[in-house]
Coordinates of C-alpha atoms in Angstrom, one line a residue:
M868 CA -31.6 102.3 33.6
A869 CA -34.5 103.0 35.9
F870 CA -37.6 104.0 34.0
S871 CA -40.0 104.8 36.9
G872 CA -43.4 105.9 35.6
L873 CA -42.7 104.4 32.1
A874 CA -43.3 100.7 32.8
A875 CA -46.6 100.2 31.1
Q876 CA -46.6 99.3 27.4
T877 CA -48.9 101.5 25.4
A878 CA -51.4 100.0 23.0
D879 CA -49.0 100.6 20.2
D880 CA -46.2 98.8 22.1
V881 CA -48.3 95.7 22.5
K882 CA -48.8 95.6 18.8
L883 CA -45.2 96.3 17.9
N884 CA -42.5 93.7 17.9
M885 CA -40.3 95.5 20.5
P886 CA -36.8 94.4 21.7
I887 CA -36.8 91.1 23.6
I888 CA -34.6 92.3 26.5
Q889 CA -35.6 95.4 28.5
T890 CA -33.8 95.1 31.8
K891 CA -30.4 95.8 30.3
Y892 CA -29.0 97.3 27.1
T893 CA -27.9 94.4 24.8
A894 CA -26.3 94.3 21.4
D895 CA -24.5 92.0 18.9
P896 CA -26.8 88.9 19.3
A897 CA -25.1 85.5 19.0
P898 CA -27.6 82.7 19.3
M899 CA -26.7 79.1 19.8
L900 CA -28.8 75.9 20.2
Y901 CA -28.1 73.4 23.0
N902 CA -30.4 70.8 24.7
D903 CA -33.5 72.1 22.9
T904 CA -32.8 75.6 24.3
V905 CA -31.8 78.8 22.6
F906 CA -28.7 80.3 24.2
L907 CA -28.4 84.0 23.3
Y908 CA -25.1 85.6 24.0
T909 CA -25.0 89.4 23.7
S910 CA -22.6 92.3 24.3
H911 CA -23.7 94.9 26.9
D912 CA -23.9 98.6 26.6
E913 CA -23.6 100.2 30.1
D914 CA -26.6 102.3 31.3
D915 CA -24.6 105.6 31.1
A916 CA -22.9 104.9 27.7
E917 CA -22.7 107.8 25.3
G918 CA -20.2 106.1 22.9
F919 CA -19.4 102.4 23.1
K920 CA -18.9 101.5 26.8
M921 CA -18.8 97.7 27.0
K922 CA -17.2 95.6 29.7
D923 CA -18.8 92.1 29.7
W924 CA -20.9 89.6 27.8
L925 CA -24.3 88.4 28.8
L926 CA -26.4 85.3 28.3
Y927 CA -30.2 84.8 27.9
T928 CA -32.0 81.5 27.3
S929 CA -35.5 80.6 26.0
T930 CA -37.5 77.6 24.8
D931 CA -40.3 79.6 23.3
M932 CA -38.6 82.6 21.7
V933 CA -40.8 85.1 23.6
N934 CA -40.0 84.6 27.3
W935 CA -36.3 85.0 28.0
Q936 CA -34.4 84.2 31.2
D937 CA -31.5 86.5 32.2
R938 CA -28.5 84.4 33.0
G939 CA -26.2 87.3 33.8
A940 CA -22.7 88.1 32.7
V941 CA -20.8 84.9 31.6
A942 CA -17.5 86.6 30.8
S943 CA -15.9 90.0 30.9
L944 CA -12.7 91.8 30.0
K945 CA -11.2 90.6 33.3
N946 CA -11.0 87.1 31.8
F947 CA -8.2 88.3 29.6
E948 CA -5.2 89.1 31.9
W949 CA -3.2 90.2 28.9
Y950 CA -5.6 93.1 28.3
K951 CA -5.3 96.0 30.8
G952 CA -8.1 98.2 29.7
D953 CA -11.7 98.5 31.0
N954 CA -13.6 99.0 27.8
G955 CA -13.9 97.2 24.4
A956 CA -16.0 94.0 25.0
W957 CA -17.5 93.9 21.5
A958 CA -19.5 91.3 19.5
A959 CA -18.7 87.8 20.6
C960 CA -19.6 84.3 19.3
V961 CA -20.0 81.0 21.1
V962 CA -19.8 77.5 19.6
G963 CA -19.8 74.0 21.1
R964 CA -17.5 71.2 20.2
N965 CA -16.5 67.9 21.8
G966 CA -18.2 68.8 25.1
K967 CA -16.7 72.2 25.5
W968 CA -17.9 75.7 24.6
Y969 CA -15.6 78.3 22.9
M970 CA -16.3 82.0 23.1
Y971 CA -14.5 84.2 20.6
C972 CA -14.3 87.7 22.0
P973 CA -13.1 90.8 20.2
I974 CA -11.5 93.5 22.3
H975 CA -11.5 96.6 20.2
G976 CA -8.1 97.5 19.1
H977 CA -6.5 94.4 20.7
G978 CA -7.6 91.6 18.4
I979 CA -9.8 88.6 19.1
G980 CA -9.4 86.4 22.3
V981 CA -10.8 83.0 23.0
L982 CA -12.3 81.6 26.1
V983 CA -13.4 78.0 26.9
A984 CA -15.8 76.4 29.3
D985 CA -17.2 73.0 30.2
S986 CA -20.8 74.4 30.2
P987 CA -22.5 77.0 27.9
Y988 CA -23.3 78.9 31.2
G989 CA -19.6 79.2 31.9
P990 CA -17.4 79.9 33.8
F991 CA -15.2 80.7 30.8
K992 CA -11.4 80.8 31.1
D993 CA -8.6 82.0 28.8
P994 CA -6.7 78.8 27.6
I995 CA -3.9 80.6 25.7
G996 CA -3.2 83.8 27.6
K997 CA -2.9 86.0 24.4
P998 CA -5.1 87.0 21.5
L999 CA -6.0 84.3 19.0
I1000 CA -6.0 86.9 16.2
W1001 CA -4.4 90.3 16.2
Q1002 CA -3.4 92.0 13.0
K1003 CA -1.7 95.0 14.6
E1004 CA -1.4 97.0 11.4
H1005 CA -5.2 97.9 11.6
W1006 CA -8.3 97.8 13.8
D1007 CA -10.3 95.5 11.6
D1008 CA -10.3 92.5 14.0
I1009 CA -13.8 92.6 15.4
D1010 CA -17.1 90.6 15.1
P1011 CA -15.9 86.9 14.9
T1012 CA -18.3 84.3 13.7
V1013 CA -17.5 80.5 13.7
L1014 CA -18.9 77.5 12.0
V1015 CA -17.8 73.9 12.4
D1016 CA -18.7 72.3 9.1
D1017 CA -20.1 68.8 8.6
D1018 CA -16.6 67.4 7.8
G1019 CA -15.3 68.8 11.2
Q1020 CA -13.3 71.7 9.7
A1021 CA -14.0 74.9 11.6
Y1022 CA -13.9 78.4 10.0
M1023 CA -13.8 81.8 11.5
Y1024 CA -14.9 85.0 9.6
W1025 CA -14.6 88.5 11.0
G1026 CA -13.9 92.1 10.2
N1027 CA -14.9 95.8 9.7
P1028 CA -14.7 97.2 7.0
N1029 CA -12.7 94.3 5.4
I1030 CA -13.7 90.7 5.9
Y1031 CA -11.2 88.0 6.8
M1032 CA -11.3 84.2 7.1
V1033 CA -9.1 81.5 8.8
K1034 CA -9.3 77.8 9.3
L1035 CA -9.4 76.8 13.0
N1036 CA -7.8 73.7 14.3
E1037 CA -9.8 70.9 16.0
D1038 CA -8.7 72.3 19.4
M1039 CA -10.6 75.5 18.4
I1040 CA -8.0 77.7 20.1
S1041 CA -5.4 77.8 17.3
Y1042 CA -5.5 78.0 13.5
S1043 CA -3.6 76.6 10.5
G1044 CA -2.6 78.4 7.4
N1045 CA -2.7 82.1 6.7
I1046 CA -5.4 84.6 7.5
V1047 CA -7.2 85.3 4.2
K1048 CA -8.5 88.7 3.3
M1049 CA -11.6 88.0 1.3
P1050 CA -12.8 90.0 -1.7
H1051 CA -15.2 92.7 -0.8
I1052 CA -18.9 91.7 -0.7
E1053 CA -21.3 94.4 -1.9
D1054 CA -22.9 96.4 0.9
Y1055 CA -20.7 94.7 3.5
Q1056 CA -19.8 96.7 6.6
E1057 CA -19.3 94.5 9.7
G1058 CA -20.9 91.9 12.0
P1059 CA -20.7 88.8 9.8
W1060 CA -22.8 85.7 10.7
F1061 CA -21.6 82.5 9.0
Y1062 CA -23.8 79.5 8.8
K1063 CA -24.9 76.5 6.7
R1064 CA -28.4 75.5 5.8
N1065 CA -29.6 72.8 3.3
G1066 CA -26.2 72.7 1.6
H1067 CA -25.9 76.4 1.2
Y1068 CA -23.4 78.6 3.0
Y1069 CA -24.5 82.0 4.1
L1070 CA -22.8 85.2 5.3
A1071 CA -25.2 87.6 6.8
F1072 CA -23.9 90.9 7.9
A1073 CA -24.5 94.5 8.9
S1074 CA -24.7 96.4 5.7
T1075 CA -23.0 99.6 4.9
C1076 CA -23.2 102.2 7.6
C1077 CA -25.0 104.4 8.4
P1078 CA -27.8 103.5 8.9
E1079 CA -27.1 99.8 8.7
G1080 CA -29.4 97.1 7.4
I1081 CA -28.8 93.4 7.3
G1082 CA -27.5 92.0 4.0
Y1083 CA -26.4 88.5 3.0
A1084 CA -24.4 86.6 0.5
M1085 CA -24.4 82.9 -0.5
S1086 CA -21.8 80.3 -1.6
D1087 CA -21.5 76.6 -2.4
S1088 CA -18.2 76.6 -0.5
P1089 CA -17.3 77.6 3.1
T1090 CA -14.4 79.7 1.6
G1091 CA -16.4 81.4 -1.1
P1092 CA -16.6 82.9 -3.6
W1093 CA -19.5 84.9 -2.1
E1094 CA -22.4 86.2 -4.2
Y1095 CA -24.3 89.1 -2.7
K1096 CA -28.0 88.3 -2.6
G1097 CA -29.6 91.5 -1.2
H1098 CA -31.2 92.5 2.1
I1099 CA -32.7 90.5 4.9
M1100 CA -33.6 93.8 6.4
D1101 CA -33.1 97.1 4.4
H1102 CA -31.3 100.1 5.7
T1103 CA -33.6 102.3 7.7
V1104 CA -33.3 105.5 9.7
R1105 CA -35.2 103.8 12.5
T1106 CA -32.0 102.3 13.7
R1107 CA -28.4 103.5 13.2
G1108 CA -26.7 100.1 13.5
N1109 CA -27.6 96.5 13.2
H1110 CA -26.0 93.1 13.7
P1111 CA -27.4 89.7 12.6
G1112 CA -27.6 86.3 14.3
I1113 CA -29.6 83.6 12.5
I1114 CA -30.9 80.2 13.6
D1115 CA -33.5 77.6 12.9
Y1116 CA -35.5 76.5 15.9
K1117 CA -38.5 74.2 16.3
G1118 CA -39.4 74.4 12.6
R1119 CA -39.1 78.1 12.2
S1120 CA -36.3 80.4 11.1
Y1121 CA -35.2 83.5 13.0
C1122 CA -33.1 86.6 12.5
F1123 CA -31.8 88.5 15.5
G1124 CA -30.7 92.1 15.2
Q1125 CA -30.4 95.2 17.2
N1126 CA -31.7 98.8 17.5
Y1127 CA -32.2 101.7 19.8
D1128 CA -35.9 101.2 20.5
I1129 CA -35.8 100.9 24.3
F1130 CA -33.5 103.9 24.6
R1131 CA -35.8 105.9 22.4
L1132 CA -38.7 105.2 24.7
Q1133 CA -37.0 107.9 26.9
T1134 CA -35.5 110.3 24.5
S1135 CA -35.0 111.2 20.8
R1136 CA -31.3 111.9 21.2
H1137 CA -28.6 109.3 20.2
A1138 CA -26.3 107.3 22.5
E1139 CA -24.9 103.8 22.1
R1140 CA -27.5 102.1 24.2
R1141 CA -28.8 99.3 22.0
S1142 CA -31.3 96.5 22.4
V1143 CA -31.6 93.1 20.7
S1144 CA -34.7 92.4 18.6
L1145 CA -35.9 89.3 16.9
A1146 CA -38.1 88.4 13.9
E1147 CA -39.2 85.3 12.1
M1148 CA -37.7 84.9 8.6
T1149 CA -38.6 82.9 5.5
Y1150 CA -36.5 81.1 2.9
N1151 CA -37.4 80.6 -0.7
P1152 CA -37.2 77.2 -2.3
D1153 CA -33.8 78.1 -3.9
G1154 CA -32.4 79.1 -0.5
T1155 CA -32.6 82.8 -0.9
I1156 CA -34.2 84.8 1.9
Q1157 CA -37.4 86.9 1.8
E1158 CA -36.7 90.5 2.8
L1159 CA -38.1 91.6 6.2
P1160 CA -39.6 94.9 7.1
Y1161 CA -38.3 96.7 10.2
F1162 CA -38.7 94.7 13.4
H1163 CA -41.9 96.5 14.5
E1164 CA -43.7 95.1 11.5
C1165 CA -42.3 91.6 11.8
T1166 CA -44.0 88.6 13.3
L1167 CA -42.7 86.8 16.4
R1168 CA -44.9 83.9 17.5
Q1169 CA -44.5 81.9 20.7
V1170 CA -43.5 78.4 19.8
E1171 CA -44.8 76.6 22.9
N1172 CA -46.9 77.5 25.9
F1173 CA -45.2 78.4 29.3
N1174 CA -45.5 76.0 32.2
P1175 CA -46.3 77.9 35.5
Y1176 CA -46.4 74.8 37.7
R1177 CA -42.6 74.7 38.4
K1178 CA -40.1 77.0 40.0
V1179 CA -39.7 79.9 37.6
E1180 CA -36.8 82.3 38.0
A1181 CA -38.3 85.8 38.3
E1182 CA -35.9 87.1 35.7
T1183 CA -37.8 85.1 33.1
M1184 CA -40.1 87.5 31.2
S1185 CA -41.3 88.7 27.8
W1186 CA -41.5 92.3 29.1
G1187 CA -40.0 94.1 32.1
Y1188 CA -39.4 97.7 31.1
G1189 CA -38.2 99.7 34.1
L1190 CA -36.9 96.7 36.0
K1191 CA -33.3 95.6 36.6
T1192 CA -31.6 92.3 37.4
T1193 CA -28.6 91.6 39.6
Q1194 CA -26.6 88.5 40.3
K1195 CA -28.1 86.5 43.2
N1196 CA -25.0 84.5 44.5
P1197 CA -21.8 84.6 42.5
W1198 CA -20.3 81.7 44.5
A1199 CA -23.2 79.2 44.1
A1200 CA -23.3 76.4 41.7
D1201 CA -26.2 78.2 39.9
H1202 CA -24.1 81.4 39.8
W1203 CA -26.0 82.6 36.8
N1204 CA -29.3 83.0 38.7
Q1205 CA -30.5 86.6 39.1
L1206 CA -32.8 88.7 41.3
V1207 CA -35.3 91.2 39.8
T1208 CA -34.6 94.6 41.4
D1209 CA -35.5 98.3 41.0
I1210 CA -39.1 97.5 41.3
D1211 CA -41.3 100.6 41.5
E1212 CA -45.0 101.4 41.8
G1213 CA -46.9 100.5 38.7
E1214 CA -44.2 98.5 37.0
Y1215 CA -44.7 94.9 36.0
I1216 CA -43.3 91.6 34.7
K1217 CA -45.1 90.1 31.8
V1218 CA -44.9 86.3 31.0
S1219 CA -46.5 85.4 27.7
G1220 CA -48.6 82.4 26.8
V1221 CA -48.9 80.8 30.3
D1222 CA -50.8 77.5 30.2
F1223 CA -52.8 77.1 33.4
G1224 CA -54.4 73.9 32.1
N1225 CA -57.3 72.8 34.3
G1226 CA -56.7 75.5 36.9
A1227 CA -54.4 76.9 39.6
S1228 CA -55.2 77.0 43.3
S1229 CA -52.4 79.0 44.8
F1230 CA -49.4 81.2 44.0
E1231 CA -46.1 81.6 45.8
V1232 CA -43.2 84.0 45.4
S1233 CA -39.7 84.2 46.9
A1234 CA -38.8 87.8 47.7
S1235 CA -36.9 90.0 50.1
C1236 CA -37.7 93.5 51.3
H1237 CA -35.5 95.9 53.2
L1238 CA -38.1 98.6 54.0
Y1239 CA -41.9 98.9 54.0
G1240 CA -42.6 96.7 51.0
G1241 CA -45.7 96.6 48.9
S1242 CA -47.7 94.0 47.0
I1243 CA -47.8 92.0 43.8
E1244 CA -51.1 91.8 41.9
V1245 CA -51.4 88.7 39.8
R1246 CA -53.4 89.7 36.6
L1247 CA -54.3 88.1 33.3
D1248 CA -54.0 89.2 29.7
I1249 CA -53.4 92.9 30.2
P1250 CA -51.8 95.0 33.0
E1251 CA -55.3 96.1 34.1
G1252 CA -56.8 92.6 33.5
Q1253 CA -58.6 90.3 36.0
C1254 CA -56.8 90.2 39.3
I1255 CA -56.8 86.6 40.5
G1256 CA -54.7 87.1 43.6
T1257 CA -52.6 89.6 45.6
V1258 CA -49.5 88.9 47.6
N1259 CA -48.3 91.3 50.3
I1260 CA -44.5 91.6 50.6
Y1261 CA -43.3 92.8 54.0
N1262 CA -39.9 93.5 55.6
T1263 CA -37.6 90.5 55.6
K1264 CA -34.4 92.3 56.5
T1265 CA -31.8 90.6 54.2
Q1266 CA -33.4 87.2 53.8
L1267 CA -35.4 85.8 51.0
K1268 CA -38.8 84.5 52.2
T1269 CA -41.7 82.7 50.6
F1270 CA -45.0 84.6 50.4
N1271 CA -48.2 82.9 49.1
T1272 CA -51.8 83.5 48.4
K1273 CA -54.8 81.5 47.0
V1274 CA -55.8 82.5 43.5
K1275 CA -59.1 82.6 41.7
S1276 CA -59.8 79.6 39.4
V1277 CA -58.2 80.2 36.0
K1278 CA -57.9 77.8 33.1
G1279 CA -56.3 77.8 29.7
V1280 CA -53.6 80.0 28.2
H1281 CA -53.2 83.6 29.3
D1282 CA -50.6 86.3 29.3
L1283 CA -49.6 86.7 33.0
Y1284 CA -48.8 90.0 34.6
F1285 CA -47.2 90.6 38.0
V1286 CA -48.1 94.2 38.7
F1287 CA -46.2 95.9 41.5
R1288 CA -47.8 98.2 44.1
G1289 CA -46.2 100.3 46.7
S1290 CA -47.3 101.2 50.2
K1291 CA -48.2 104.5 51.7
N1292 CA -44.6 105.0 52.8
Q1293 CA -42.8 103.6 49.8
K1294 CA -43.2 103.8 46.0
C1295 CA -39.8 102.9 44.7
N1296 CA -37.3 100.0 45.2
L1297 CA -40.2 98.0 46.8
F1298 CA -38.6 94.6 47.1
M1299 CA -36.5 92.0 45.2
I1300 CA -37.9 88.9 43.6
D1301 CA -36.1 85.6 43.2
S1302 CA -38.6 83.1 41.9
W1303 CA -42.3 82.1 41.7
K1304 CA -44.6 79.1 41.0
F1305 CA -48.3 78.2 40.8
T1306 CA -49.8 75.1 42.4
G1307 CA -52.5 73.3 40.5
K1308 CA -55.8 72.1 41.9

């Protein structure tokens, strides 16, 4: 997914609420809260996918809902030794319980597996060596969603086009009782998201295909009956599919979904290369949800300013169209850290809402360069905005090195742009970036 020459957002793109991840194709958002951080697990469409081509599950984190750090792949089909295929890593869900994290992973046509880890970053391992759920008489077993209720009972819902429910045991890797096929909910298609808020139980879901919207139902009980309440986001031709993930965070409510907006920056044709989007949502006093317009017309506000006076992993950004990320060191303790790669002339990283406080004096970046290199222009507010410093990146062979420069005095809150420039001899694949930081006065 190299988009050379298409890096810059147009004026319309700046106004629109575009997908929150641009360096990879992502789908099936499954947000989770831990340690005051949003953990967003996603499925992953490969860059050359025409139909569904999905091999692993990714993780992104944020504390402000606008800037997201790429944590790489946390699990893949290879985690399930009982599955011999190389495709089918569909919509997963992660929940924490008793100091462990459980990842429920559908493998299309082969049921739903479960992985467990001691950290939400992984590594995840298969504790049972077989599917947790597999109704072999059909292919309905996709899109699991899990809630641990206030009394400790855990429930899992899933299914397309039918919806099923089972009670999980406290170990979260087995279940008791029978699988229950639930009565059909109006406009239900797939992708259920089960959660509880202010005493109400909710099932949000991708509504009848195609195109899909996001619908929802409510109940006073975790096992129903479910009453259809309407749309969170109506069916629209602007996206063929959708898939909800809903959380409250820092006093606001959010609905994640998916669309094809990044892929459609390049072409009008269809392929299964999806991108996760995000919008704020509002509840009415009775618990019902106010309908949202399409993502482009929705509001997404940054919930806190970004601190530049620390080591910031370069894969943390609000916009990085045209760039890629790759795993830095799979054997290190911080194995989830990434490098920003595929950096071409004119592309940039945007970090939103950066608080420079009383001013910065210098900037440093950790980078490596295998050929001629180029430079990084540090700009404010827009890609063509005030340049407060330039860092030249030269050949480092295979090593990461620290490059630094003094910067012009800047105070207050700004959007920060790292604009990449090539040299006379090189315009593409200029260098790789690991991390950066500013130093205050």
